[in-house]
Structure formats: structure tokens, C-alpha cells
Coordinates of C-alpha atoms and ligand atoms in Angstrom, one line a residue:
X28 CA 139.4 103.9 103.5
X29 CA 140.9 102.6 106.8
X30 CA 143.0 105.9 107.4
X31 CA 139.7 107.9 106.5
X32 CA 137.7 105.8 109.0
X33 CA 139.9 106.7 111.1
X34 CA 139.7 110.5 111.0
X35 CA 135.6 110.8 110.5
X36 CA 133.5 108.0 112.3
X37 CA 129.9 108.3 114.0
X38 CA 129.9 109.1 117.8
X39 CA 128.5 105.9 118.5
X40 CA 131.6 103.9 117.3
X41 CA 133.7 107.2 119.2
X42 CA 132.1 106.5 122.5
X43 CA 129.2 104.0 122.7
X44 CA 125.8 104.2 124.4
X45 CA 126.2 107.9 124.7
X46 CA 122.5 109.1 124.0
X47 CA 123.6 111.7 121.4
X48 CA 125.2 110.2 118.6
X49 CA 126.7 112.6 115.4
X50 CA 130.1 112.1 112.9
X51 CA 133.0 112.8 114.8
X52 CA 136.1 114.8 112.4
X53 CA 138.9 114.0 114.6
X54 CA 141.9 116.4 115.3
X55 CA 144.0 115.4 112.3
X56 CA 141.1 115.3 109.5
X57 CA 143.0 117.3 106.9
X58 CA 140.0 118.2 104.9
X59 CA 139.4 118.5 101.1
X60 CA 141.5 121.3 99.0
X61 CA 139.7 123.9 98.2
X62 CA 140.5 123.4 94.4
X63 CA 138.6 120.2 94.3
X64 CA 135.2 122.5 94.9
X65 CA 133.9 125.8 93.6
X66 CA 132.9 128.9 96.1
X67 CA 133.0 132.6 95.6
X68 CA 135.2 134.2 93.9
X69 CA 135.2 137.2 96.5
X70 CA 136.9 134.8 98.9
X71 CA 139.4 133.3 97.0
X72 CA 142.7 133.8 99.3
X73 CA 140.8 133.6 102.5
X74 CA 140.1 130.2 103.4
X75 CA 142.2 127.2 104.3
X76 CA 140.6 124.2 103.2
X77 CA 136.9 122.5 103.0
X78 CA 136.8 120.8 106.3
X79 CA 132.7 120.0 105.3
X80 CA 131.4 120.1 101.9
X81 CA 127.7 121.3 101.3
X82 CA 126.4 118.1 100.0
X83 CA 127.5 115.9 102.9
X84 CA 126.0 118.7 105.3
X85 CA 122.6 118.3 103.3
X86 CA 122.8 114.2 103.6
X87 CA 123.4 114.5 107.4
X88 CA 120.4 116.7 107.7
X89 CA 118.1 114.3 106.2
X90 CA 119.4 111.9 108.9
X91 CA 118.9 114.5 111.6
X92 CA 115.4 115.0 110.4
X93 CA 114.6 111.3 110.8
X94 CA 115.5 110.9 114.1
X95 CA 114.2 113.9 115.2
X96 CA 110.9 112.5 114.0
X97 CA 111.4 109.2 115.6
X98 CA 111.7 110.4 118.5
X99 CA 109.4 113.3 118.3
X100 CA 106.4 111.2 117.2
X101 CA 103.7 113.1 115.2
X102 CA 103.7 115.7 117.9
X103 CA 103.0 119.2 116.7
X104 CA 106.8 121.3 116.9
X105 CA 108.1 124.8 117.1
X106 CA 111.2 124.9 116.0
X107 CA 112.8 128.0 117.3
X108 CA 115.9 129.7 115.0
X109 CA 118.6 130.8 116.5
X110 CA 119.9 133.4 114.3
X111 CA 121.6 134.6 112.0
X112 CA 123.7 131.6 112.0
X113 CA 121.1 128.8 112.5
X114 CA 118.8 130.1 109.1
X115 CA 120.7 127.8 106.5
X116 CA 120.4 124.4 108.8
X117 CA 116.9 125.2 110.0
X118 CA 115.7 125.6 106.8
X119 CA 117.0 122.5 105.3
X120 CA 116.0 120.9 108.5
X121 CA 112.7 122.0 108.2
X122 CA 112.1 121.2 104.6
X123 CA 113.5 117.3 105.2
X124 CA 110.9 116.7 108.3
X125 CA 108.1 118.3 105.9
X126 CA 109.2 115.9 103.2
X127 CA 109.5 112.8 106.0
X128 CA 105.8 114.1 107.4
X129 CA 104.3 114.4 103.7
X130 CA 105.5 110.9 103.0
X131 CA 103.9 109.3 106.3
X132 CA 100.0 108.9 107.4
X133 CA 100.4 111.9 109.5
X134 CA 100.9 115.4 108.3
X135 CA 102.7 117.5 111.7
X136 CA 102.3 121.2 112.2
X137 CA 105.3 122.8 112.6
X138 CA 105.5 126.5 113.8
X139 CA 108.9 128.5 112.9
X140 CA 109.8 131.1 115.3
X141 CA 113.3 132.9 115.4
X142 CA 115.3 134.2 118.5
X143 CA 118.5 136.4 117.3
X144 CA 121.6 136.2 119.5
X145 CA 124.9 137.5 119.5
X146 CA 128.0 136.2 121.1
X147 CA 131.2 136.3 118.8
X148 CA 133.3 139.3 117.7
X149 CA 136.3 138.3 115.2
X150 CA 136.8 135.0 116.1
X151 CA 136.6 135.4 119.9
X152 CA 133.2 134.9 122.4
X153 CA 131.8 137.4 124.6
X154 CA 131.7 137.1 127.8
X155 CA 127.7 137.6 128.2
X156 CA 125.4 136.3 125.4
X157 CA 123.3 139.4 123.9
X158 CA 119.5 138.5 123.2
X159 CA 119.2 141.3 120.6
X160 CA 115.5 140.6 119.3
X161 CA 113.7 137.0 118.5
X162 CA 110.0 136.2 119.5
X163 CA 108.0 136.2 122.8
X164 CA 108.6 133.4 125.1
X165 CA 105.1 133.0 126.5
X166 CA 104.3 131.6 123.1
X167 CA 106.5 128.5 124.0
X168 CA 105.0 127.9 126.8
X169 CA 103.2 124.1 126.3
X170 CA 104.7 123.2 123.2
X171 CA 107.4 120.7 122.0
X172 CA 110.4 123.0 121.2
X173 CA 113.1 122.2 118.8
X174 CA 115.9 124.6 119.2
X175 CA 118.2 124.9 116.1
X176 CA 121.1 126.1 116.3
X177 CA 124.4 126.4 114.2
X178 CA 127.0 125.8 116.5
X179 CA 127.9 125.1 120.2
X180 CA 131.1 125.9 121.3
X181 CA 131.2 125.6 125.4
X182 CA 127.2 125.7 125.9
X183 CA 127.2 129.0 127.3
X184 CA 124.9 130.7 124.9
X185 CA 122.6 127.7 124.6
X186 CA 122.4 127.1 128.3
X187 CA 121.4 131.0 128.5
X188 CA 118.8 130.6 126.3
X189 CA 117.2 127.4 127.6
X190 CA 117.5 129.5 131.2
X191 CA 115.5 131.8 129.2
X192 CA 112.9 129.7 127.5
X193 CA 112.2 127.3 130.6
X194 CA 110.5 130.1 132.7
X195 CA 107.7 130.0 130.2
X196 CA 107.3 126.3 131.1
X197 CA 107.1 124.4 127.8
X198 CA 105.9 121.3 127.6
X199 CA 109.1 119.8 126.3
X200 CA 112.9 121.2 125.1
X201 CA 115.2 119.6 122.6
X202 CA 117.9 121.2 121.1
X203 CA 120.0 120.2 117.3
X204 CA 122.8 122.4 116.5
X205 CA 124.4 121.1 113.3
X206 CA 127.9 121.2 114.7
X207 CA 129.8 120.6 117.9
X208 CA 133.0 122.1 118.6
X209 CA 135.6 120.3 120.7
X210 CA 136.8 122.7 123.4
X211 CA 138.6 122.1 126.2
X212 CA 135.6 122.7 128.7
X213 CA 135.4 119.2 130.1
X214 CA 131.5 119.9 131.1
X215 CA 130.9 121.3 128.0
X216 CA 127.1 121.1 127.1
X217 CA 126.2 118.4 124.3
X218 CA 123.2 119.3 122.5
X219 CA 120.2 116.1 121.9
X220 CA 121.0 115.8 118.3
X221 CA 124.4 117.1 116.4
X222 CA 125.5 116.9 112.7
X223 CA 129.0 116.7 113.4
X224 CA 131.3 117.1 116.3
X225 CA 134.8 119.5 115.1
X226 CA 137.9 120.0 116.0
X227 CA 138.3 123.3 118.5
X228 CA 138.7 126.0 115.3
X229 CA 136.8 128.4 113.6
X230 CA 134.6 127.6 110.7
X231 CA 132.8 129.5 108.6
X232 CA 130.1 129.0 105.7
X233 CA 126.7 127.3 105.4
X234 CA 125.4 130.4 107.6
X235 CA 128.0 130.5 109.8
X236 CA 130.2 134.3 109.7
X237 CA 133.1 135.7 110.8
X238 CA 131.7 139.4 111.1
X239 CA 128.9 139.0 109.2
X240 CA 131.1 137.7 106.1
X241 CA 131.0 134.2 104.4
X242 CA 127.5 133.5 105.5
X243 CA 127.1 133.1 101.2
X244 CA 129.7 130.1 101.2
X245 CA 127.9 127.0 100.7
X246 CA 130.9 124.1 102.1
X247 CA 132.2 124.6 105.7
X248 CA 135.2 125.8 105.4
X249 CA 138.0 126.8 107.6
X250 CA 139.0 130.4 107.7
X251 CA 142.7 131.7 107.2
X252 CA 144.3 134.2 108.8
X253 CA 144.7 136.5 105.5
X254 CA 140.9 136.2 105.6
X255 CA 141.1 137.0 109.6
X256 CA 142.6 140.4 108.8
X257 CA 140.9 141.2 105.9
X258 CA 137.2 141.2 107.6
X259 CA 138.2 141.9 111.5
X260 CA 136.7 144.6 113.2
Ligands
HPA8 N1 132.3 130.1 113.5 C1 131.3 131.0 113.4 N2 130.6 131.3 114.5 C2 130.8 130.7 115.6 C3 131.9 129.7 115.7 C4 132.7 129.4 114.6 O1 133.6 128.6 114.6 N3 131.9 129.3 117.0 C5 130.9 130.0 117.6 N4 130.2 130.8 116.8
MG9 MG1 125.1 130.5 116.6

């Protein structure tokens, strides 16, 4: 218990009174062996371990969910996907602040509008962010935005599209991503609310591809490089 304290804590206990607070899996967190789990048969041989398993990613949600709504009030929201990646967390996002909203005084109306992006070939990042469909911005403009996104590596991408969706002047931005990758950007861009913060390597499942693949794996997993070769392009 001690040794897995340790390895996965909250952010708060990592580094406290910083305003954005998620589970931190440290460095060393060896994961859970794949054969303690089921997944696809398809991708037997291509993954490494578990590093997050499906049900814990679906408990931290319902947390996310809350304090979005704490903070959020009963403010009307759109939540804007970031796609493809972002469809799994955003709709289990979604679905836990309609539950928290059915089970209060207050029903909210929440508006889902998607933005598609594109910035990773194999496992590397593109030097410039492609916008390659999504909705018109002028909608946003007045509205309480929720971004929701899978993943943010260095910030690039997301401080692209906030560049983007400010012109339109809403009337407030917040941004979730379910995970945060540790890179070695020391300015690297922390979202308002994170699921959990991960080591610097590259994950797939729950949504998240390498080349389109894996996007049907429930658990977070981490890919290996038999898998690498098998789907790179
Ligand atoms: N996996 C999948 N997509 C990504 C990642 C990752 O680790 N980082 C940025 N986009
Ligand atoms: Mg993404």
C-alpha cells in the first residue's frame, strides 16, 4: 500500500495549492499485467502492460464531473470535442454531469459540439496542428465552453485551438483533458481539470490511437514496439 502510494497519489499531495489538481502515475508505476484483464484479441502481442484500467478511468470521471459542476454552477455549457480521440472521455463526461444535474434542483443545458484535429503520425507530433473539420466558432461566442480533450502532451495543439476559439470572444474557457503527459517542456501548458498526469510515453486505448488503431481498447494501455511496427505508416 505504502510502495503503491508512492507510485500514484493526487496532485494535491504532489505539489500543493496548485489550482489543478489530478492522480499523478509517477515514473516507475509498473502497471497491471495484461493477463490480469481481458482486451481484444486482435491486439494480443502488441501492447506492454495496462498502465490505466477502464474502470478506474470511469470512477475518475465521475469525480471530474463533480467539480466541473462545482465550479461551473448551474450555468448553461458547451462542451466542445476534440476529436477523434476526446469521443470516449466526453461522452462518459457528459453522461456523469447529466446524471449529477438530474440528481440536483437544477436541470443544465448542455450543448455538444465537436472540433476534429490532427497532430500525431506514428507516435511522433507534427510540427503545426491541422484543424481538419469541427463546428463554427461564432457559435461559441458568449457561452461557457468546456473543452474536452484526450490528451495534452506540450500544449501546443490546445493553445492553438484556444488561439482559435478566443477570437469569437466567449464568455468563458475551461479546458479537461483526461490525461497529462509529463514532457520535458518545463512551460508546458496544464489544462483546468486533468484525470491523470503520465509518465512522457505513448498510450493508447479508451479513444486514444496510434494510426487510427486501438481506439476499441477499453484500459489504457501502453503500446509495444511489435505493435509500433505492425500499424506504422
Ligand atoms: N497516444 C495517442 N495520441 C496521442 C498521444 C499518445 O500518447 N500523445 C498525443 N497524442
Ligand atoms: Mg487529442
Amino acid at each position: 500500500m505504502a510502495e503503491w502510494n508512492s507510485r500514484i497519489r493526487s496532485a494535491e499531495a504532489a505539489a500543493p495549492g496548485r489550482s489543478s489538481r489530478g492522480v499523478v502515475i509517477s515514473d516507475d508505476w509498473p502497471g497491471y499485467s495484461l493477463d490480469l484483464f481481458t482486451y481484444p484479441q486482435h491486439y494480443y502481442g502488441d501492447l506492454d502492460y495496462v498502465l490505466i484500467p477502464h474502470g478506474i478511468i470511469v470512477d475518475r470521471i465521475e469525480r471530474l464531473a463533480k467539480d466541473i459542476m462545482q465550479d461551473i454552477g448551474y450555468n448553461d455549457i458547451v462542451v466542445l470535442c476534440v476529436l477523434k480521440g476526446g469521443y470516449k472521455f466526453c461522452a462518459d463526461l457528459v453522461e456523469h454531469i447529466k446524471n449529477l444535474s438530474r440528481n440536483s434542483e437544477k436541470f443544465i443545458s448542455m450543448k455538444v459540439d465537436f472540433v476534429r484535429l490532427k497532430s500525431y503520425c506514428n507516435d511522433q507530433s507534427l510540427q503545426d496542428t491541422q484543424i481538419i473539420g469541427g463546428e463554427d466558432f461564432a457559435e461559441l461566442t458568449g457561452k461557457n465552453v468546456l473543452i474536452v480533450e484526450d490528451i495534452i502532451g506540450t500544449g501546443r495543439t490546445m493553445r492553438a485551438l484556444l488561439n482559435n476559439i478566443e477570437k469569437y470572444k466567449p464568455k468563458m474557457v475551461k479546458v479537461a483533458s483526461l490525461l497529462l503527459k509529463r514532457t520535458s517542456q518545463p512551460d508546458g501548458y496544464r489544462p483546468d481539470y486533468y484525470g491523470f498526469e503520465i509518465p512522457n510515453l505513448f498510450v493508447v486505448g479508451y479513444a486514444l490511437d496510434y494510426n487510427e488503431h486501438f481506439r476499441d481498447l477499453n484500459h489504457i494501455c501502453i503500446i509495444n514496439n511489435h505493435g509500433k511496427a505492425k500499424y506504422r505508416v
